[in-house]
Short mmCIF file of C-alpha atoms in Angstrom, two decimals:
data_model
loop_
_atom_site.label_atom_id
_atom_site.label_comp_id
_atom_site.label_asym_id
_atom_site.label_seq_id
_atom_site.Cartn_x
_atom_site.Cartn_y
_atom_site.Cartn_z
CA MET I 1 14.92 -13.04 14.79
CA ALA I 2 18.58 -12.44 13.90
CA LEU I 3 18.84 -11.91 9.97
CA PRO I 4 15.47 -9.94 10.07
CA VAL I 5 17.15 -7.50 12.63
CA ALA I 6 19.97 -7.34 10.83
CA PHE I 7 18.01 -6.10 8.04
CA PHE I 8 16.26 -4.07 8.93
CA ALA I 9 18.91 -2.35 11.12
CA LEU I 10 21.43 -2.13 7.99
CA PHE I 11 18.77 -1.30 5.49
CA PHE I 12 16.28 0.78 7.47
CA ALA I 13 17.47 2.47 10.48
CA TRP I 14 21.16 3.16 9.46
CA PRO I 15 19.69 4.98 5.97
CA VAL I 16 17.46 7.30 8.11
CA ALA I 17 19.34 7.60 10.71
CA ALA I 18 22.29 8.57 8.07
CA ILE I 19 19.94 11.14 6.10
CA VAL I 20 18.91 12.47 9.79
CA ALA I 21 22.21 12.92 11.44
CA ARG I 22 23.58 14.61 7.93
CA GLY I 23 20.52 17.50 7.72
CA LEU I 24 20.68 17.75 11.93
CA LYS I 25 24.88 18.39 12.31
CA ALA I 26 26.90 20.50 11.90
CA ASP I 27 31.03 21.22 12.94
CA GLY I 28 30.42 18.39 15.78
CA GLY I 29 27.44 18.68 17.07
CA TRP I 30 23.75 18.76 17.06
CA ARG I 31 21.68 21.67 15.70
CA LEU I 32 18.51 20.82 17.50
CA GLY I 33 17.09 24.87 17.25
CA ARG I 34 16.73 24.12 13.45
CA ILE I 35 13.88 21.52 14.46
CA ALA I 36 11.72 24.87 15.77
CA ASP I 37 13.40 27.06 13.38
CA VAL I 38 12.06 24.57 10.11
CA VAL I 39 8.47 23.93 11.39
CA THR I 40 7.88 27.54 12.29
CA GLN I 41 8.12 28.86 8.50
CA PRO I 42 5.33 29.76 6.25
CA ASP I 43 5.78 27.32 4.01
CA ILE I 44 6.01 24.45 6.26
CA ARG I 45 3.43 25.28 8.32
CA HIS I 46 1.17 25.44 5.00
CA VAL I 47 2.39 21.89 3.98
CA LEU I 48 1.73 19.81 7.28
CA TRP I 49 -1.90 21.13 7.90
CA PHE I 50 -2.32 20.29 4.24
CA THR I 51 -1.32 16.87 4.40
CA THR I 52 -2.62 16.29 8.05
CA TRP I 53 -5.84 17.57 6.46
CA GLN I 54 -6.18 15.82 3.29
CA ALA I 55 -5.70 12.73 4.68
CA LEU I 56 -8.59 13.64 7.64
CA ALA I 57 -10.60 14.27 4.47
CA SER I 58 -9.54 11.10 2.32
CA THR I 59 -9.87 9.16 5.07
CA ALA I 60 -13.56 10.23 5.85
CA LEU I 61 -14.75 10.08 2.30
CA THR I 62 -12.99 6.58 1.70
CA LEU I 63 -14.69 5.68 4.51
CA LEU I 64 -17.97 7.48 3.62
CA LEU I 65 -17.65 5.56 0.50
CA ALA I 66 -16.70 1.57 1.07
CA LEU I 67 -18.86 1.31 4.37
CA PRO I 68 -21.41 0.47 2.84
CA ALA I 69 -19.45 -2.63 -0.58
CA ALA I 70 -18.02 -3.35 2.86
CA TYR I 71 -21.78 -4.86 4.05
CA VAL I 72 -22.64 -5.66 0.31
CA PHE I 73 -19.45 -7.63 0.14
CA ALA I 74 -20.03 -9.30 4.12
CA ARG I 75 -23.91 -10.18 3.67
CA LEU I 76 -25.21 -10.09 -0.20
CA ARG I 77 -24.66 -13.47 -2.21
CA PHE I 78 -24.33 -11.94 -5.69
CA PRO I 79 -23.27 -14.06 -9.21
CA GLY I 80 -19.67 -12.65 -9.71
CA LYS I 81 -18.41 -11.30 -6.36
CA GLN I 82 -15.56 -13.41 -6.61
CA LEU I 83 -14.79 -11.53 -9.90
CA LEU I 84 -16.01 -8.25 -8.31
CA ARG I 85 -13.71 -8.16 -5.23
CA ALA I 86 -10.49 -8.93 -7.23
CA VAL I 87 -11.22 -5.81 -9.56
CA VAL I 88 -11.91 -3.69 -5.89
CA THR I 89 -9.02 -4.34 -4.88
CA VAL I 90 -6.47 -4.70 -8.12
CA PRO I 91 -6.24 -0.30 -7.62
CA PHE I 92 -5.01 -1.22 -3.79
CA VAL I 93 -2.02 -3.10 -5.40
CA LEU I 94 -1.56 -1.00 -8.12
CA PRO I 95 1.58 1.64 -7.97
CA THR I 96 0.48 5.26 -6.98
CA VAL I 97 1.80 5.84 -9.91
CA VAL I 98 -0.52 4.42 -12.16
CA ALA I 99 -3.21 5.41 -10.19
CA GLY I 100 -2.08 9.47 -10.87
CA SER I 101 -1.92 8.65 -14.39
CA ALA I 102 -5.51 7.05 -14.10
CA PHE I 103 -6.77 10.02 -12.91
CA LEU I 104 -4.98 12.84 -14.85
CA ALA I 105 -5.79 11.00 -18.05
CA LEU I 106 -9.53 11.22 -16.41
CA LEU I 107 -9.64 14.84 -15.00
CA GLY I 108 -6.63 16.41 -16.72
CA HIS I 109 -5.87 18.28 -20.20
CA ASN I 110 -7.86 16.35 -22.68
CA GLY I 111 -9.40 13.86 -20.27
CA LEU I 112 -12.67 12.40 -20.74
CA LEU I 113 -14.37 15.48 -18.38
CA ASP I 114 -12.18 18.19 -20.34
CA GLN I 115 -13.43 16.24 -23.82
CA LEU I 116 -17.20 15.88 -22.74
CA TRP I 117 -17.58 19.24 -20.94
CA GLY I 118 -14.65 21.13 -20.55
CA VAL I 119 -13.52 20.45 -17.09
CA ARG I 120 -10.60 20.13 -15.73
CA LEU I 121 -9.98 18.72 -12.47
CA ASP I 122 -5.91 17.84 -12.35
CA THR I 123 -4.11 20.07 -9.86
CA THR I 124 -6.56 20.28 -7.46
CA VAL I 125 -7.87 18.50 -4.07
CA TRP I 126 -10.84 17.05 -5.68
CA ALA I 127 -8.38 15.13 -7.66
CA ILE I 128 -6.47 14.31 -5.07
CA LEU I 129 -9.08 12.77 -2.49
CA LEU I 130 -10.88 10.91 -5.46
CA ALA I 131 -7.51 9.42 -6.20
CA HIS I 132 -7.15 8.59 -2.33
CA VAL I 133 -10.40 6.74 -2.12
CA PHE I 134 -9.99 4.59 -5.70
CA PHE I 135 -6.70 3.29 -4.12
CA ASN I 136 -7.43 2.85 -0.58
CA TYR I 137 -11.48 1.77 -1.11
CA ALA I 138 -9.99 -1.91 -0.74
CA VAL I 139 -8.49 -1.38 2.58
CA VAL I 140 -12.24 -0.46 4.25
CA VAL I 141 -13.61 -3.65 2.22
CA ARG I 142 -11.40 -6.08 2.79
CA THR I 143 -10.79 -4.92 6.66
CA VAL I 144 -14.54 -4.00 7.62
CA GLY I 145 -15.79 -6.73 4.92
CA GLY I 146 -13.09 -9.61 6.58
CA LEU I 147 -15.22 -8.58 10.23
CA TRP I 148 -18.69 -8.57 8.92
CA ALA I 149 -19.27 -11.35 7.33
CA GLN I 150 -17.96 -13.44 10.48
CA LEU I 151 -20.24 -11.51 13.23
CA ASP I 152 -23.06 -13.43 14.64
CA PRO I 153 -26.22 -12.40 12.48
CA ARG I 154 -28.76 -13.89 15.30
CA GLN I 155 -27.86 -11.33 17.01
CA GLU I 156 -29.07 -8.38 15.44
CA GLU I 157 -31.60 -10.36 14.34
CA ALA I 158 -32.74 -10.94 18.43
CA ALA I 159 -32.73 -6.96 19.06
CA ARG I 160 -35.64 -6.60 16.26
CA LEU I 161 -37.40 -9.56 17.25
CA LEU I 162 -37.39 -7.12 21.00
CA GLY I 163 -38.98 -4.49 19.09
CA ALA I 164 -35.51 -2.53 17.84
CA SER I 165 -35.81 -0.84 14.60
CA PRO I 166 -32.96 -1.94 11.10
CA ALA I 167 -31.30 1.85 12.19
CA LYS I 168 -30.93 1.33 16.14
CA ALA I 169 -30.54 -2.74 16.01
CA TRP I 170 -27.37 -2.07 13.87
CA ARG I 171 -26.65 1.21 15.29
CA GLN I 172 -26.64 -0.54 19.17
CA VAL I 173 -25.06 -4.36 18.22
CA THR I 174 -23.29 -3.87 14.74
CA LEU I 175 -21.73 -0.57 14.74
CA PRO I 176 -19.66 -1.40 18.91
CA ALA I 177 -18.72 -4.90 17.10
CA LEU I 178 -17.09 -3.64 13.93
CA ALA I 179 -15.80 -0.53 15.79
CA PRO I 180 -12.59 -2.10 16.28
CA ALA I 181 -12.41 -3.10 12.27
CA VAL I 182 -13.46 0.72 11.56
CA ALA I 183 -11.29 2.18 13.44
CA ALA I 184 -8.08 -0.08 12.52
CA ALA I 185 -9.03 0.34 8.15
CA ALA I 186 -9.45 4.38 9.35
CA LEU I 187 -5.75 4.33 10.40
CA MET I 188 -4.88 2.73 8.09
CA VAL I 189 -6.16 4.78 5.32
CA PHE I 190 -5.09 7.88 7.27
CA LEU I 191 -1.19 6.59 7.44
CA PHE I 192 -2.04 5.90 3.43
CA THR I 193 -2.33 9.07 2.85
CA PHE I 194 -0.93 11.21 5.48
CA THR I 195 2.80 9.39 3.55
CA SER I 196 1.29 9.96 0.06
CA PHE I 197 4.06 10.77 -2.49
CA GLY I 198 3.23 9.85 -6.11
CA VAL I 199 -0.55 10.69 -5.97
CA VAL I 200 0.23 14.08 -4.92
CA GLN I 201 3.48 14.01 -7.16
CA ILE I 202 1.33 13.50 -10.08
CA LEU I 203 -1.94 15.66 -9.29
CA GLY I 204 -1.33 18.22 -7.30
CA GLY I 205 1.00 19.71 -9.82
CA PRO I 206 2.82 23.14 -7.74
CA THR I 207 -0.32 23.86 -5.45
CA PHE I 208 -0.35 21.01 -3.43
CA SER I 209 2.94 19.63 -1.14
CA THR I 210 2.58 16.30 1.70
CA LEU I 211 5.73 15.87 3.78
CA GLU I 212 6.31 13.10 1.37
CA VAL I 213 6.27 15.74 -1.55
CA GLU I 214 8.36 18.12 0.70
CA ILE I 215 10.94 15.89 1.19
CA TYR I 216 12.07 14.90 -1.51
CA ARG I 217 12.12 18.80 -3.12
CA GLN I 218 14.04 19.68 -0.59
CA THR I 219 16.44 16.72 -0.97
CA SER I 220 16.45 16.50 -5.10
CA GLU I 221 15.51 20.28 -6.16
CA VAL I 222 16.28 22.51 -3.21
CA PHE I 223 19.70 20.50 -1.69
CA ASP I 224 18.35 21.31 2.28
CA LEU I 225 19.10 18.31 4.57
CA SER I 226 19.03 20.22 7.53
CA THR I 227 15.32 20.70 6.25
CA ALA I 228 14.55 17.56 4.59
CA ALA I 229 15.87 15.85 8.60
CA VAL I 230 13.67 17.81 10.55
CA LEU I 231 10.66 16.87 8.18
CA THR I 232 11.45 13.56 8.36
CA LEU I 233 11.03 13.69 11.83
CA VAL I 234 8.20 14.91 12.52
CA GLN I 235 6.51 12.25 9.95
CA PHE I 236 8.63 9.41 11.88
CA VAL I 237 6.71 10.82 15.02
CA ALA I 238 3.37 10.75 13.22
CA VAL I 239 4.15 7.27 11.72
CA GLY I 240 4.70 6.43 15.35
CA ALA I 241 1.85 7.57 16.79
CA ILE I 242 -0.72 6.15 13.92
CA LEU I 243 0.68 2.68 14.45
CA ALA I 244 0.61 2.49 17.94
CA VAL I 245 -2.72 3.27 17.29
CA HIS I 246 -3.37 0.84 14.76
CA ALA I 247 -1.87 -2.14 16.76
CA ARG I 248 -3.64 -1.14 20.08
CA THR I 249 -7.10 -1.08 17.67
CA VAL I 250 -5.94 -4.67 15.96
CA ARG I 251 -5.41 -6.61 18.89
CA ARG I 252 -9.33 -5.46 20.41
CA ARG I 253 -10.90 -6.82 17.54
CA GLU I 254 -8.63 -9.94 17.91
CA THR I 255 -9.26 -10.81 21.45
CA ALA I 256 -13.30 -8.79 21.87
CA LEU I 257 -15.44 -10.76 19.37
CA ARG I 258 -16.54 -14.59 18.89
CA LEU I 259 -17.43 -15.27 15.36
CA VAL I 260 -18.73 -17.48 12.92
CA ASP I 261 -18.12 -18.73 9.45
CA PRO I 262 -18.75 -16.12 6.88
CA LYS I 263 -20.25 -18.79 4.35
CA VAL I 264 -23.06 -19.01 6.86
CA THR I 265 -24.01 -15.32 6.99
CA ALA I 266 -23.36 -14.38 3.11
CA ARG I 267 -27.37 -13.86 1.54
CA PRO I 268 -29.12 -13.29 -1.79
CA PRO I 269 -30.42 -9.55 -1.61
CA ARG I 270 -33.49 -9.35 -0.49
CA GLY I 271 -36.55 -6.34 -0.73
CA GLY I 272 -36.08 -3.06 -2.33
CA GLY I 273 -33.54 -1.90 0.03
CA GLN I 274 -30.48 -4.19 -0.26
CA TRP I 275 -31.09 -3.83 -4.19
CA ALA I 276 -30.78 -0.63 -4.21
CA LEU I 277 -27.94 -0.87 -2.25
CA LEU I 278 -25.96 -3.03 -4.49
CA ALA I 279 -27.30 -1.46 -7.48
CA GLY I 280 -25.07 1.83 -5.84
CA VAL I 281 -22.08 -0.03 -4.57
CA LEU I 282 -22.16 -1.09 -8.23
CA LEU I 283 -22.10 2.10 -9.96
CA THR I 284 -19.67 3.42 -7.56
CA ILE I 285 -17.12 0.97 -8.30
CA ALA I 286 -18.13 1.40 -12.18
CA LEU I 287 -17.43 4.91 -11.65
CA LEU I 288 -14.34 5.40 -9.06
CA LEU I 289 -12.44 2.42 -9.40
CA VAL I 290 -13.00 1.01 -13.24
CA LEU I 291 -13.39 4.65 -15.56
CA PRO I 292 -9.99 5.55 -14.16
CA LEU I 293 -8.19 2.65 -15.27
CA ALA I 294 -10.78 1.95 -18.15
CA VAL I 295 -9.82 5.49 -19.66
CA LEU I 296 -6.11 5.01 -19.01
CA VAL I 297 -5.94 2.51 -21.73
CA ARG I 298 -8.12 4.33 -23.63
CA ARG I 299 -5.71 6.85 -23.75
CA SER I 300 -2.63 4.40 -24.13
CA LEU I 301 -4.84 3.67 -27.59
CA ASP I 302 -5.19 7.27 -28.50
CA ALA I 303 -2.17 6.89 -31.05
CA PRO I 304 -2.94 5.20 -34.62
CA GLY I 305 -1.26 1.48 -34.63
CA LEU I 306 -1.05 0.97 -31.16
CA GLY I 307 1.49 3.91 -32.04
CA TYR I 308 2.33 4.74 -28.25
CA TYR I 309 2.92 1.27 -27.55
CA ARG I 310 5.20 0.68 -30.57
CA ALA I 311 7.21 4.08 -29.58
CA LEU I 312 8.39 2.44 -26.36
CA THR I 313 10.99 0.17 -28.34
CA ASP I 314 12.94 3.38 -29.57
CA SER I 315 14.92 5.32 -27.52
CA ASP I 316 15.10 9.25 -28.03
CA GLY I 317 18.48 9.25 -26.05
CA GLY I 318 16.49 12.36 -23.97
CA THR I 319 14.21 10.76 -21.55
CA PHE I 320 16.26 7.48 -21.16
CA LEU I 321 19.38 5.45 -22.13
CA VAL I 322 17.72 2.49 -23.34
CA ALA I 323 14.03 2.05 -24.67
CA PRO I 324 11.38 2.79 -22.52
CA VAL I 325 10.12 -0.88 -22.75
CA HIS I 326 13.20 -2.28 -20.67
CA ALA I 327 11.50 -1.00 -17.89
CA VAL I 328 9.11 -4.07 -18.25
CA TRP I 329 11.89 -6.36 -17.68
CA THR I 330 13.99 -4.27 -15.25
CA SER I 331 10.64 -3.84 -13.31
CA LEU I 332 10.65 -7.55 -13.59
CA GLU I 333 13.52 -8.51 -12.71
CA TYR I 334 13.96 -6.24 -9.37
CA ALA I 335 10.09 -7.94 -8.54
CA VAL I 336 11.76 -11.33 -8.18
CA ALA I 337 14.65 -10.67 -6.61
CA ALA I 338 12.80 -8.31 -3.83
CA THR I 339 10.17 -10.69 -3.28
CA ALA I 340 12.40 -13.50 -2.48
CA ILE I 341 14.52 -11.03 -0.07
CA ALA I 342 11.22 -9.66 1.55
CA VAL I 343 9.27 -13.64 1.88
CA LEU I 344 12.63 -14.83 3.25
CA VAL I 345 13.17 -11.89 5.77
CA GLY I 346 9.14 -11.67 6.13
CA GLY I 347 8.87 -15.68 6.66
CA LEU I 348 11.52 -15.83 9.46
CA ALA I 349 10.10 -12.59 11.40
CA ALA I 350 7.10 -14.20 11.07
CA ALA I 351 8.36 -17.72 12.27
CA ALA I 352 9.26 -15.84 15.36
CA LEU I 353 6.53 -13.82 16.33
CA ALA I 354 4.24 -16.57 16.02
CA GLY I 355 6.63 -18.54 18.74
CA ARG I 356 4.57 -18.80 22.08
CA ASP I 357 7.94 -18.43 23.27
CA ALA I 358 8.54 -14.97 21.79
CA GLY I 359 9.17 -12.47 24.92
CA ARG I 360 8.19 -8.58 25.14
CA LEU I 361 11.48 -7.57 22.83
CA VAL I 362 10.04 -9.78 20.26
CA ARG I 363 6.44 -8.77 20.32
CA GLY I 364 7.71 -4.88 19.65
CA PHE I 365 9.77 -5.89 16.77
CA ASP I 366 6.51 -6.86 15.24
CA ALA I 367 5.18 -2.93 15.13
CA LEU I 368 8.91 -1.77 14.40
CA LEU I 369 8.00 -4.08 10.97
CA MET I 370 4.82 -1.50 9.49
CA LEU I 371 7.53 1.11 10.08
CA PRO I 372 8.52 0.97 6.19
CA LEU I 373 5.28 1.66 5.61
CA GLY I 374 4.98 5.08 7.26
CA VAL I 375 8.22 6.27 7.18
CA SER I 376 9.44 8.70 4.05
CA ALA I 377 10.36 6.06 1.18
CA VAL I 378 12.03 9.25 0.05
CA THR I 379 14.02 9.20 3.31
CA VAL I 380 15.11 5.55 2.75
CA GLY I 381 15.98 6.21 -0.87
CA PHE I 382 18.29 9.04 -0.52
CA GLY I 383 19.58 7.49 2.62
CA PHE I 384 20.77 4.05 0.54
CA LEU I 385 22.66 6.79 -1.23
CA ILE I 386 24.56 8.28 1.98
CA ALA I 387 25.10 5.29 3.99
CA LEU I 388 25.40 2.08 1.46
CA ASP I 389 28.29 4.40 0.19
CA ARG I 390 32.00 3.28 1.48
CA PRO I 391 33.25 -0.54 1.99
CA PRO I 392 32.27 -2.99 2.89
CA LEU I 393 28.74 -2.18 1.81
CA ASP I 394 29.42 0.36 -0.80
CA LEU I 395 26.33 -0.90 -2.84
CA ARG I 396 25.46 3.09 -4.86
CA GLN I 397 26.37 0.70 -8.38
CA SER I 398 25.35 -2.07 -7.56
CA TRP I 399 22.28 -3.79 -8.81
CA ILE I 400 20.98 -4.93 -5.43
CA LEU I 401 20.31 -1.37 -3.80
CA VAL I 402 16.38 -0.98 -5.31
CA PRO I 403 15.55 -4.43 -4.61
CA LEU I 404 16.78 -4.15 -1.02
CA ALA I 405 14.09 -0.75 -0.73
CA GLN I 406 11.72 -2.78 -2.20
CA ALA I 407 11.56 -5.67 -0.24
CA LEU I 408 12.16 -3.18 2.71
CA VAL I 409 8.07 -2.83 1.59
CA GLY I 410 7.23 -5.94 1.09
CA ALA I 411 8.31 -7.48 4.18
CA PRO I 412 5.36 -6.13 6.86
CA PHE I 413 2.74 -7.63 3.91
CA VAL I 414 5.16 -11.54 4.66
CA VAL I 415 4.35 -11.21 7.99
CA ARG I 416 1.53 -9.99 8.20
CA THR I 417 -0.32 -12.69 5.71
CA MET I 418 1.94 -15.86 7.61
CA LEU I 419 1.78 -14.13 11.19
CA PRO I 420 -1.62 -15.43 11.47
CA VAL I 421 -1.58 -18.62 9.60
CA LEU I 422 1.44 -19.68 11.86
CA ARG I 423 -0.21 -18.95 14.86
CA ALA I 424 -2.44 -20.92 13.98
CA VAL I 425 -0.78 -24.40 13.65
CA ASP I 426 -1.11 -26.28 16.11
CA GLY I 427 1.86 -26.67 18.23
CA ARG I 428 1.17 -30.62 19.77
CA LEU I 429 1.80 -31.45 15.87
CA ARG I 430 5.82 -29.94 16.14
CA GLU I 431 5.84 -32.00 19.32
CA ALA I 432 5.15 -34.98 17.88
CA ALA I 433 7.05 -35.22 14.91
CA ALA I 434 10.39 -34.02 17.22
CA VAL I 435 9.75 -36.78 19.56
CA LEU I 436 9.28 -38.73 16.92
CA GLY I 437 12.99 -37.81 15.71
CA ALA I 438 12.66 -35.81 13.27
CA SER I 439 15.13 -32.31 12.97
CA PRO I 440 14.14 -28.58 13.42
CA TRP I 441 14.28 -28.87 9.48
CA ARG I 442 12.55 -31.97 8.73
CA VAL I 443 10.07 -30.97 11.24
CA TRP I 444 9.08 -27.27 9.42
CA ARG I 445 9.65 -28.96 6.28
CA GLU I 446 6.43 -31.23 6.78
CA VAL I 447 4.43 -30.19 9.36
CA ASP I 448 4.57 -26.06 9.05
CA LEU I 449 5.38 -25.95 5.15
CA PRO I 450 2.48 -27.91 3.99
CA LEU I 451 -0.01 -25.99 6.44
CA VAL I 452 1.34 -22.72 5.46
CA ARG I 453 2.36 -23.21 2.06
CA ARG I 454 -0.49 -20.82 0.81
CA ALA I 455 -0.39 -18.34 3.14
CA LEU I 456 3.07 -17.76 1.90
CA LEU I 457 2.47 -18.05 -1.93
CA VAL I 458 -0.42 -15.48 -1.31
CA SER I 459 2.50 -12.84 0.87
CA ALA I 460 4.93 -13.52 -2.08
CA GLY I 461 2.28 -12.13 -4.59
CA PHE I 462 1.58 -9.04 -2.59
CA ALA I 463 5.45 -8.58 -2.34
CA PHE I 464 5.82 -8.93 -5.77
CA ALA I 465 3.09 -6.87 -6.56
CA VAL I 466 4.36 -4.04 -4.01
CA SER I 467 7.97 -4.06 -4.98
CA LEU I 468 6.37 -4.39 -8.84
CA GLY I 469 4.94 -0.32 -8.10
CA GLU I 470 7.62 0.79 -5.42
CA PHE I 471 8.67 4.58 -6.44
CA GLY I 472 9.16 6.53 -3.41
CA ALA I 473 13.14 5.35 -2.24
CA THR I 474 13.33 3.34 -6.06
CA VAL I 475 13.39 7.47 -7.41
CA PHE I 476 16.24 8.28 -5.94
CA ILE I 477 18.30 5.20 -6.87
CA ALA I 478 16.99 3.50 -10.27
CA ARG I 479 20.19 3.89 -12.58
CA PRO I 480 19.57 6.20 -15.70
CA ASP I 481 20.07 2.65 -17.97
CA ASN I 482 18.05 0.63 -15.67
CA PRO I 483 14.80 2.77 -14.60
CA THR I 484 11.89 0.97 -13.31
CA LEU I 485 8.13 1.02 -14.95
CA PRO I 486 6.83 3.21 -11.80
CA VAL I 487 9.95 5.71 -12.49
CA ALA I 488 10.02 5.51 -15.88
CA VAL I 489 5.93 6.69 -15.99
CA ALA I 490 7.20 9.65 -14.10
CA ARG I 491 9.49 10.97 -16.04
CA LEU I 492 7.86 10.64 -18.93
CA LEU I 493 4.71 12.27 -17.21
CA SER I 494 7.56 14.77 -16.27
CA ARG I 495 8.50 16.05 -20.14
CA PRO I 496 5.89 17.68 -22.51
CA GLY I 497 4.66 16.91 -25.64
CA ASP I 498 1.79 14.20 -26.57
CA LEU I 499 4.52 11.24 -27.26
CA ASN I 500 6.22 11.19 -23.87
CA TYR I 501 2.47 10.96 -22.56
CA GLY I 502 1.21 8.55 -24.65
CA GLN I 503 4.10 6.15 -23.63
CA ALA I 504 3.32 7.31 -20.00
CA MET I 505 -0.28 6.02 -20.31
CA ALA I 506 1.39 2.45 -22.40
CA LEU I 507 3.75 2.17 -19.94
CA SER I 508 0.84 2.28 -16.92
CA THR I 509 -1.14 0.48 -18.58
CA ILE I 510 1.53 -2.78 -18.99
CA LEU I 511 1.82 -1.99 -15.15
CA MET I 512 -1.64 -2.46 -14.70
CA VAL I 513 -1.93 -5.70 -16.41
CA VAL I 514 1.05 -6.78 -14.78
CA CYS I 515 -0.65 -6.14 -11.51
CA ALA I 516 -3.89 -7.72 -12.14
CA ALA I 517 -2.60 -10.57 -13.58
CA ALA I 518 -0.73 -10.86 -10.00
CA LEU I 519 -3.78 -10.14 -8.17
CA LEU I 520 -6.14 -12.52 -9.99
CA ILE I 521 -3.52 -15.37 -9.06
CA LEU I 522 -3.86 -14.13 -4.93
CA GLU I 523 -7.94 -14.75 -5.32
CA ARG I 524 -7.35 -18.38 -7.12
CA LEU I 525 -5.32 -18.85 -3.76
CA ARG I 526 -6.86 -16.93 -0.86
CA THR I 527 -8.91 -18.41 1.72
CA ASP I 528 -10.90 -17.31 4.32
CA ARG I 529 -7.70 -16.96 7.39
CA THR I 530 -5.09 -16.05 4.59
CA GLY I 531 -7.46 -13.41 1.91
CA GLU I 532 -7.11 -10.18 4.62
CA PHE I 533 -4.50 -7.81 5.40
#
């Protein structure tokens, strides 16, 4: 636990505490009254209200559209199912900047809807809600569908034999068993949409602002650290409450059910109802997930002769100090370094949490590991600049600053992927190896590593994809001569002109292809034990 605790204390707790203290401390004392002053401001109350209700609306809409797909992937067997599962998961690992760019190409000025019917939906709440569904669709499908596939169908069949209608059997038998997974998925979606930044920043325009966007505005545009600090505390409390409820829900899911092999529960579609449901799910996936990405690719090809892609090799001296294509190699280098850090820190944390002698304090650290996913990444990035600015940790000019921020987001995915597998390793194997004279290092190398190698590779892939797309913290600390892909896309979109817009679409397409390739590799490595998140 020593290295994970030190890592999160130094690169998460300290930067967040530093920016909060900088905002709420004045003349040697704490300005606690500032909290009430900020949260009672009409514009801040509007931000809090919009953040909450759009997260609730996004969660409800995601559940409504994704639960039928969870059933299809859990209970039906059809050609191309594994490929379709990968397609569904691609949006989740895409950076929010790419999701925003895709819907901007679909719903914005000169987008597909604008060209066909003269309708623009960018800078509307519907664009934000649809983009959130696009981004979180896989969360419901994988979380609920993973459990649904392991529920014994004979229980529902027994209720049907006793006279229950299909709807009543599902409502009274299957739904109560699925409730913990549905609740866990809903909480995860709410968490991701409550802290939404890239999607709202691109699609919301000046009209809509979430807590995360407002924290960014207060720190980078208004330079009001006290307001940003208060909003950070509000978000921290809200995220802590969500994670506490989520942890309790997941424990119910893990301990209250008896599960079966998912291979025996999937069957070919039977009857018109199941075929109609499968067709509806395929249509939803095509329109909601595939179409925005296809439009994104098409917009990147609007210029003759791959003009927008060729323009990426030129430095205009305005948006960047280097050619935009340089961001591709910079992002890959940073993502590799961040993945190495995340796997090291997350792997050690998972090993400590999986031990049978793990105490309550160690288990409590499990919940704290999830905080970087919910606490403002903007706060973490700006906190890096404030806290890591003097020896012996003056890292402001160091390249390692960006991978450290990205690893904070990747490490929780490593822990969540490796922990179930490590807990499943039979401790008697380790004991037998130790009795035969093996050192602890050799026991790990020859007993644990072969069993968890696949999970380790899957966790590394997730950490790589997440690191590649991190935006909230990186936008503060990426240097002008070394922008990452998400930062480069956001900067290009912020400048007027068709060339800048086309280059943003081209960079977004490149980023999407890289993330999709990483995901397809993950699908080949995936097992039923390591394939859920």
